[in-house]
Amino acid sequence: THPVFAGIDWGHGQGSYTILILLPYVDNKLQVCFAKRCDGTLVEPKPQLEYLISTCRKYNVKLIGMDWGAGFAQNDEMLRTFGGNVAWKFQHLGRTKKKVMLDPKLGYFKLHRTEVMSDIFSALKRHQIGLPPWDEFGDPFGKDILNIYAEYNESFRMLHYDHPRNQPDDSFHALLYAVLISMLHTPRPDILVPMRTEAGQQP
C-alpha cells in the first residue's frame, strides 16, 4: 500500500559491494525496510542483476536511484528493464551550481557531493529517515555509514567526506540514492535544503 523507492550503489566485490536499499514511507516517514549486500554468488554480474531486478519487481518499486560511476553495464540493463522514467542515475561531483541538477542531455542527475551527503547525515540525526534496529542493520549496513568521516579541505575551503581503505561506505550511498529518488515522488525541502545560490541569495 506504500510506494517503495530503491537505491543501488554498485561495487566490485573486493572491499566494495553492491548494496540495495528499499525505502517506503511508513506513517509519513521514510523508513528503511530492506537492505541487501550482494556478496557470495551475487558478486557475479549476471546473478546480481537477476536478483536486483526480481527484488525490485517483487516489492513493486516505484523509482530506482543508481550510482552512475561504477556500473555502466548494470545501469544500462536496469534502464532497459525498468525504463528511464523509473530508473535514474546519480553522479557525485565536487562542485555544482545546485545540490541536485538533472543533465537532460546525458540523462542523469549531478550531485554536489558534500552538500547532499551533509543533508542526509543531518536527516539521519534528526530521525527523519528511519533505520531498522542495530542488531538487524548494524553489520554491515550501519558500519558502512559509520566508516565515513569528515575533514576540512583547505584547497577547496569546504568539508570533504571520506572513508578508510577496506572499510566501505556503500550502504550510505545506496541510502542516499533511495532518499533522493523518493523526492521525485514526494519533494522534501526539509531534508534537501536549497543552497543559498539556489534560493536567489548571494554566495
PDB file of C-alpha atoms in Angstrom:
ATOM      1  CA  THR A   1       0.000   0.000   0.000  1.00  0.00           C
ATOM      2  CA  HIS A   2       3.048   2.297   0.260  1.00  0.00           C
ATOM      3  CA  PRO A   3       5.224   3.445  -2.666  1.00  0.00           C
ATOM      4  CA  VAL A   4       8.675   1.867  -2.373  1.00  0.00           C
ATOM      5  CA  PHE A   5      11.882   3.535  -3.546  1.00  0.00           C
ATOM      6  CA  ALA A   6      15.170   1.747  -4.229  1.00  0.00           C
ATOM      7  CA  GLY A   7      18.781   2.895  -4.007  1.00  0.00           C
ATOM      8  CA  ILE A   8      21.646   0.924  -5.547  1.00  0.00           C
ATOM      9  CA  ASP A   9      25.357   1.566  -5.043  1.00  0.00           C
ATOM     10  CA  TRP A  10      27.496  -0.623  -7.314  1.00  0.00           C
ATOM     11  CA  GLY A  11      30.584  -2.440  -6.030  1.00  0.00           C
ATOM     12  CA  HIS A  12      33.033  -4.968  -7.442  1.00  0.00           C
ATOM     13  CA  GLY A  13      33.067  -7.403  -4.512  1.00  0.00           C
ATOM     14  CA  GLN A  14      36.601  -6.666  -3.291  1.00  0.00           C
ATOM     15  CA  GLY A  15      36.436  -4.166  -0.427  1.00  0.00           C
ATOM     16  CA  SER A  16      33.305  -2.707  -2.001  1.00  0.00           C
ATOM     17  CA  TYR A  17      29.942  -4.383  -2.574  1.00  0.00           C
ATOM     18  CA  THR A  18      26.759  -3.659  -4.466  1.00  0.00           C
ATOM     19  CA  ILE A  19      24.116  -2.609  -1.945  1.00  0.00           C
ATOM     20  CA  LEU A  20      20.338  -2.472  -2.443  1.00  0.00           C
ATOM     21  CA  ILE A  21      18.228  -0.368  -0.063  1.00  0.00           C
ATOM     22  CA  LEU A  22      14.410  -0.277  -0.194  1.00  0.00           C
ATOM     23  CA  LEU A  23      12.753   2.741   1.361  1.00  0.00           C
ATOM     24  CA  PRO A  24       8.979   3.277   1.616  1.00  0.00           C
ATOM     25  CA  TYR A  25       7.022   5.883   3.520  1.00  0.00           C
ATOM     26  CA  VAL A  26       5.626   4.410   6.748  1.00  0.00           C
ATOM     27  CA  ASP A  27       3.387   6.709   8.801  1.00  0.00           C
ATOM     28  CA  ASN A  28       4.595   9.656   6.683  1.00  0.00           C
ATOM     29  CA  LYS A  29       8.245   8.867   7.462  1.00  0.00           C
ATOM     30  CA  LEU A  30      10.899   7.409   5.184  1.00  0.00           C
ATOM     31  CA  GLN A  31      11.797   4.015   6.647  1.00  0.00           C
ATOM     32  CA  VAL A  32      14.447   1.527   5.527  1.00  0.00           C
ATOM     33  CA  CYS A  33      12.560  -1.756   5.260  1.00  0.00           C
ATOM     34  CA  PHE A  34      15.054  -3.857   3.280  1.00  0.00           C
ATOM     35  CA  ALA A  35      18.820  -3.909   2.774  1.00  0.00           C
ATOM     36  CA  LYS A  36      20.960  -6.412   0.890  1.00  0.00           C
ATOM     37  CA  ARG A  37      24.691  -6.674   0.329  1.00  0.00           C
ATOM     38  CA  CYS A  38      25.443  -8.595  -2.866  1.00  0.00           C
ATOM     39  CA  ASP A  39      28.199 -10.926  -1.729  1.00  0.00           C
ATOM     40  CA  GLY A  40      28.951 -14.599  -2.340  1.00  0.00           C
ATOM     41  CA  THR A  41      27.450 -15.765  -5.628  1.00  0.00           C
ATOM     42  CA  LEU A  42      25.743 -12.370  -6.047  1.00  0.00           C
ATOM     43  CA  VAL A  43      29.115 -10.713  -6.690  1.00  0.00           C
ATOM     44  CA  GLU A  44      28.925 -12.053 -10.251  1.00  0.00           C
ATOM     45  CA  PRO A  45      27.198  -9.600 -12.627  1.00  0.00           C
ATOM     46  CA  LYS A  46      24.538 -11.905 -14.105  1.00  0.00           C
ATOM     47  CA  PRO A  47      23.082 -13.389 -10.885  1.00  0.00           C
ATOM     48  CA  GLN A  48      23.427  -9.995  -9.204  1.00  0.00           C
ATOM     49  CA  LEU A  49      21.336  -8.237 -11.847  1.00  0.00           C
ATOM     50  CA  GLU A  50      18.785 -11.053 -11.862  1.00  0.00           C
ATOM     51  CA  TYR A  51      18.450 -10.710  -8.093  1.00  0.00           C
ATOM     52  CA  LEU A  52      18.144  -6.909  -8.144  1.00  0.00           C
ATOM     53  CA  ILE A  53      15.546  -6.948 -10.918  1.00  0.00           C
ATOM     54  CA  SER A  54      13.457  -9.690  -9.302  1.00  0.00           C
ATOM     55  CA  THR A  55      13.594  -7.964  -5.896  1.00  0.00           C
ATOM     56  CA  CYS A  56      12.543  -4.593  -7.301  1.00  0.00           C
ATOM     57  CA  ARG A  57       9.675  -6.292  -9.102  1.00  0.00           C
ATOM     58  CA  LYS A  58       8.687  -8.301  -6.033  1.00  0.00           C
ATOM     59  CA  TYR A  59       8.301  -5.152  -3.932  1.00  0.00           C
ATOM     60  CA  ASN A  60       6.760  -3.171  -6.808  1.00  0.00           C
ATOM     61  CA  VAL A  61       9.442  -0.483  -6.591  1.00  0.00           C
ATOM     62  CA  LYS A  62       8.194   2.835  -7.958  1.00  0.00           C
ATOM     63  CA  LEU A  63      11.529   4.601  -8.567  1.00  0.00           C
ATOM     64  CA  ILE A  64      15.159   3.426  -8.563  1.00  0.00           C
ATOM     65  CA  GLY A  65      18.220   5.615  -7.912  1.00  0.00           C
ATOM     66  CA  MET A  66      21.572   4.189  -9.038  1.00  0.00           C
ATOM     67  CA  ASP A  67      25.256   5.035  -8.824  1.00  0.00           C
ATOM     68  CA  TRP A  68      26.447   6.480 -12.137  1.00  0.00           C
ATOM     69  CA  GLY A  69      30.144   5.869 -11.601  1.00  0.00           C
ATOM     70  CA  ALA A  70      30.821   2.162 -11.167  1.00  0.00           C
ATOM     71  CA  GLY A  71      28.092   0.315 -13.055  1.00  0.00           C
ATOM     72  CA  PHE A  72      27.853   1.210 -16.742  1.00  0.00           C
ATOM     73  CA  ALA A  73      26.662  -2.224 -17.921  1.00  0.00           C
ATOM     74  CA  GLN A  74      24.464  -2.731 -14.850  1.00  0.00           C
ATOM     75  CA  ASN A  75      22.833   0.688 -15.220  1.00  0.00           C
ATOM     76  CA  ASP A  76      22.189   0.014 -18.890  1.00  0.00           C
ATOM     77  CA  GLU A  77      20.430  -3.266 -18.068  1.00  0.00           C
ATOM     78  CA  MET A  78      18.332  -1.672 -15.327  1.00  0.00           C
ATOM     79  CA  LEU A  79      17.298   1.125 -17.700  1.00  0.00           C
ATOM     80  CA  ARG A  80      16.362  -1.390 -20.384  1.00  0.00           C
ATOM     81  CA  THR A  81      14.344  -3.405 -17.874  1.00  0.00           C
ATOM     82  CA  PHE A  82      12.507  -0.650 -15.998  1.00  0.00           C
ATOM     83  CA  GLY A  83      12.710   2.325 -18.366  1.00  0.00           C
ATOM     84  CA  GLY A  84      14.115   5.808 -17.929  1.00  0.00           C
ATOM     85  CA  ASN A  85      11.070   7.073 -16.038  1.00  0.00           C
ATOM     86  CA  VAL A  86      11.693   4.559 -13.233  1.00  0.00           C
ATOM     87  CA  ALA A  87      15.473   4.006 -13.135  1.00  0.00           C
ATOM     88  CA  TRP A  88      17.679   7.100 -12.709  1.00  0.00           C
ATOM     89  CA  LYS A  89      21.447   7.581 -12.367  1.00  0.00           C
ATOM     90  CA  PHE A  90      23.244   9.920  -9.950  1.00  0.00           C
ATOM     91  CA  GLN A  91      26.791  11.249 -10.303  1.00  0.00           C
ATOM     92  CA  HIS A  92      28.743  12.708  -7.379  1.00  0.00           C
ATOM     93  CA  LEU A  93      30.717  15.859  -8.195  1.00  0.00           C
ATOM     94  CA  GLY A  94      32.958  18.109  -6.114  1.00  0.00           C
ATOM     95  CA  ARG A  95      31.051  21.257  -7.033  1.00  0.00           C
ATOM     96  CA  THR A  96      27.789  22.035  -8.826  1.00  0.00           C
ATOM     97  CA  LYS A  97      25.590  25.136  -9.088  1.00  0.00           C
ATOM     98  CA  LYS A  98      22.765  23.249  -7.373  1.00  0.00           C
ATOM     99  CA  LYS A  99      22.765  20.387  -4.893  1.00  0.00           C
ATOM    100  CA  VAL A 100      20.900  18.203  -7.363  1.00  0.00           C
ATOM    101  CA  MET A 101      20.575  19.047 -11.042  1.00  0.00           C
ATOM    102  CA  LEU A 102      19.369  16.964 -13.971  1.00  0.00           C
ATOM    103  CA  ASP A 103      21.558  16.975 -17.076  1.00  0.00           C
ATOM    104  CA  PRO A 104      18.916  16.490 -19.787  1.00  0.00           C
ATOM    105  CA  LYS A 105      21.483  15.729 -22.492  1.00  0.00           C
ATOM    106  CA  LEU A 106      23.215  12.974 -20.515  1.00  0.00           C
ATOM    107  CA  GLY A 107      20.049  11.800 -18.767  1.00  0.00           C
ATOM    108  CA  TYR A 108      21.300  11.646 -15.192  1.00  0.00           C
ATOM    109  CA  PHE A 109      21.406  13.748 -12.041  1.00  0.00           C
ATOM    110  CA  LYS A 110      24.553  15.553 -10.926  1.00  0.00           C
ATOM    111  CA  LEU A 111      25.044  15.950  -7.172  1.00  0.00           C
ATOM    112  CA  HIS A 112      27.067  18.365  -5.072  1.00  0.00           C
ATOM    113  CA  ARG A 113      28.653  15.525  -3.122  1.00  0.00           C
ATOM    114  CA  THR A 114      29.481  17.272   0.159  1.00  0.00           C
ATOM    115  CA  GLU A 115      26.246  19.255   0.364  1.00  0.00           C
ATOM    116  CA  VAL A 116      23.983  16.277  -0.346  1.00  0.00           C
ATOM    117  CA  MET A 117      25.856  13.933   1.991  1.00  0.00           C
ATOM    118  CA  SER A 118      25.646  16.540   4.756  1.00  0.00           C
ATOM    119  CA  ASP A 119      21.874  16.797   4.306  1.00  0.00           C
ATOM    120  CA  ILE A 120      21.425  13.021   4.543  1.00  0.00           C
ATOM    121  CA  PHE A 121      23.582  12.845   7.677  1.00  0.00           C
ATOM    122  CA  SER A 122      21.528  15.659   9.222  1.00  0.00           C
ATOM    123  CA  ALA A 123      18.272  13.883   8.326  1.00  0.00           C
ATOM    124  CA  LEU A 124      19.544  10.700   9.999  1.00  0.00           C
ATOM    125  CA  LYS A 125      20.464  12.635  13.143  1.00  0.00           C
ATOM    126  CA  ARG A 126      17.012  14.234  13.207  1.00  0.00           C
ATOM    127  CA  HIS A 127      15.391  10.797  12.760  1.00  0.00           C
ATOM    128  CA  GLN A 128      13.714  11.890   9.527  1.00  0.00           C
ATOM    129  CA  ILE A 129      14.905   8.623   7.998  1.00  0.00           C
ATOM    130  CA  GLY A 130      14.054   5.524   9.998  1.00  0.00           C
ATOM    131  CA  LEU A 131      16.572   2.684  10.268  1.00  0.00           C
ATOM    132  CA  PRO A 132      15.998  -0.893  11.452  1.00  0.00           C
ATOM    133  CA  PRO A 133      17.271  -1.983  14.890  1.00  0.00           C
ATOM    134  CA  TRP A 134      21.073  -2.116  15.135  1.00  0.00           C
ATOM    135  CA  ASP A 135      21.156  -5.887  15.632  1.00  0.00           C
ATOM    136  CA  GLU A 136      19.493  -6.240  12.216  1.00  0.00           C
ATOM    137  CA  PHE A 137      21.071  -3.325  10.362  1.00  0.00           C
ATOM    138  CA  GLY A 138      24.378  -2.681  12.097  1.00  0.00           C
ATOM    139  CA  ASP A 139      26.551  -5.236  10.299  1.00  0.00           C
ATOM    140  CA  PRO A 140      27.338  -4.413   7.558  1.00  0.00           C
ATOM    141  CA  PHE A 141      24.984  -1.528   6.717  1.00  0.00           C
ATOM    142  CA  GLY A 142      25.273   0.615   9.826  1.00  0.00           C
ATOM    143  CA  LYS A 143      29.032   0.083   9.926  1.00  0.00           C
ATOM    144  CA  ASP A 144      29.289   1.343   6.344  1.00  0.00           C
ATOM    145  CA  ILE A 145      27.643   4.591   7.438  1.00  0.00           C
ATOM    146  CA  LEU A 146      29.890   4.941  10.492  1.00  0.00           C
ATOM    147  CA  ASN A 147      33.009   4.359   8.365  1.00  0.00           C
ATOM    148  CA  ILE A 148      32.585   7.826   6.853  1.00  0.00           C
ATOM    149  CA  TYR A 149      34.458  10.741   8.392  1.00  0.00           C
ATOM    150  CA  ALA A 150      34.645  14.433   7.522  1.00  0.00           C
ATOM    151  CA  GLU A 151      37.764  16.553   7.142  1.00  0.00           C
ATOM    152  CA  TYR A 152      38.269  20.131   6.020  1.00  0.00           C
ATOM    153  CA  ASN A 153      39.839  20.552   2.585  1.00  0.00           C
ATOM    154  CA  GLU A 154      41.981  23.682   2.596  1.00  0.00           C
ATOM    155  CA  SER A 155      42.279  23.809  -1.200  1.00  0.00           C
ATOM    156  CA  PHE A 156      38.512  23.877  -1.775  1.00  0.00           C
ATOM    157  CA  ARG A 157      37.715  25.508   1.597  1.00  0.00           C
ATOM    158  CA  MET A 158      34.956  23.016   2.305  1.00  0.00           C
ATOM    159  CA  LEU A 159      34.262  19.757   4.121  1.00  0.00           C
ATOM    160  CA  HIS A 160      35.177  16.525   2.383  1.00  0.00           C
ATOM    161  CA  TYR A 161      33.795  13.105   3.281  1.00  0.00           C
ATOM    162  CA  ASP A 162      35.971  10.022   3.019  1.00  0.00           C
ATOM    163  CA  HIS A 163      36.360   6.530   4.483  1.00  0.00           C
ATOM    164  CA  PRO A 164      39.355   4.333   5.324  1.00  0.00           C
ATOM    165  CA  ARG A 165      40.564   1.921   2.695  1.00  0.00           C
ATOM    166  CA  ASN A 166      38.928  -1.528   3.041  1.00  0.00           C
ATOM    167  CA  GLN A 167      36.185  -0.006   5.209  1.00  0.00           C
ATOM    168  CA  PRO A 168      33.399   0.591   2.666  1.00  0.00           C
ATOM    169  CA  ASP A 169      30.730   3.272   2.676  1.00  0.00           C
ATOM    170  CA  ASP A 170      28.484   1.585   0.087  1.00  0.00           C
ATOM    171  CA  SER A 171      25.360   1.359   2.252  1.00  0.00           C
ATOM    172  CA  PHE A 172      25.318   5.099   2.908  1.00  0.00           C
ATOM    173  CA  HIS A 173      25.333   5.911  -0.790  1.00  0.00           C
ATOM    174  CA  ALA A 174      22.622   3.339  -1.582  1.00  0.00           C
ATOM    175  CA  LEU A 175      20.531   5.009   1.130  1.00  0.00           C
ATOM    176  CA  LEU A 176      21.338   8.461  -0.277  1.00  0.00           C
ATOM    177  CA  TYR A 177      20.171   7.446  -3.765  1.00  0.00           C
ATOM    178  CA  ALA A 178      16.967   5.935  -2.353  1.00  0.00           C
ATOM    179  CA  VAL A 179      16.175   9.118  -0.408  1.00  0.00           C
ATOM    180  CA  LEU A 180      16.909  11.386  -3.377  1.00  0.00           C
ATOM    181  CA  ILE A 181      14.886   9.347  -5.869  1.00  0.00           C
ATOM    182  CA  SER A 182      11.942   9.350  -3.456  1.00  0.00           C
ATOM    183  CA  MET A 183      11.854  13.135  -3.863  1.00  0.00           C
ATOM    184  CA  LEU A 184      10.717  12.784  -7.472  1.00  0.00           C
ATOM    185  CA  HIS A 185       7.521  11.414  -5.924  1.00  0.00           C
ATOM    186  CA  THR A 186       7.394  13.461  -2.704  1.00  0.00           C
ATOM    187  CA  PRO A 187       9.613  16.580  -2.557  1.00  0.00           C
ATOM    188  CA  ARG A 188      11.316  17.050   0.823  1.00  0.00           C
ATOM    189  CA  PRO A 189      12.754  20.570   1.186  1.00  0.00           C
ATOM    190  CA  ASP A 190      13.023  19.842   4.910  1.00  0.00           C
ATOM    191  CA  ILE A 191      15.694  17.220   4.097  1.00  0.00           C
ATOM    192  CA  LEU A 192      17.319  18.567   0.934  1.00  0.00           C
ATOM    193  CA  VAL A 193      17.698  22.217   1.893  1.00  0.00           C
ATOM    194  CA  PRO A 194      18.315  24.531  -1.100  1.00  0.00           C
ATOM    195  CA  MET A 195      21.768  26.082  -1.329  1.00  0.00           C
ATOM    196  CA  ARG A 196      21.929  29.847  -0.814  1.00  0.00           C
ATOM    197  CA  THR A 197      22.566  30.432  -4.519  1.00  0.00           C
ATOM    198  CA  GLU A 198      19.527  28.308  -5.373  1.00  0.00           C
ATOM    199  CA  ALA A 199      17.356  30.436  -3.113  1.00  0.00           C
ATOM    200  CA  GLY A 200      18.366  33.585  -5.022  1.00  0.00           C
ATOM    201  CA  GLN A 201      20.845  34.854  -2.413  1.00  0.00           C
ATOM    202  CA  GLN A 202      24.415  35.871  -2.985  1.00  0.00           C
ATOM    203  CA  PRO A 203      27.003  33.195  -2.107  1.00  0.00           C
TER     204      PRO A 203
END
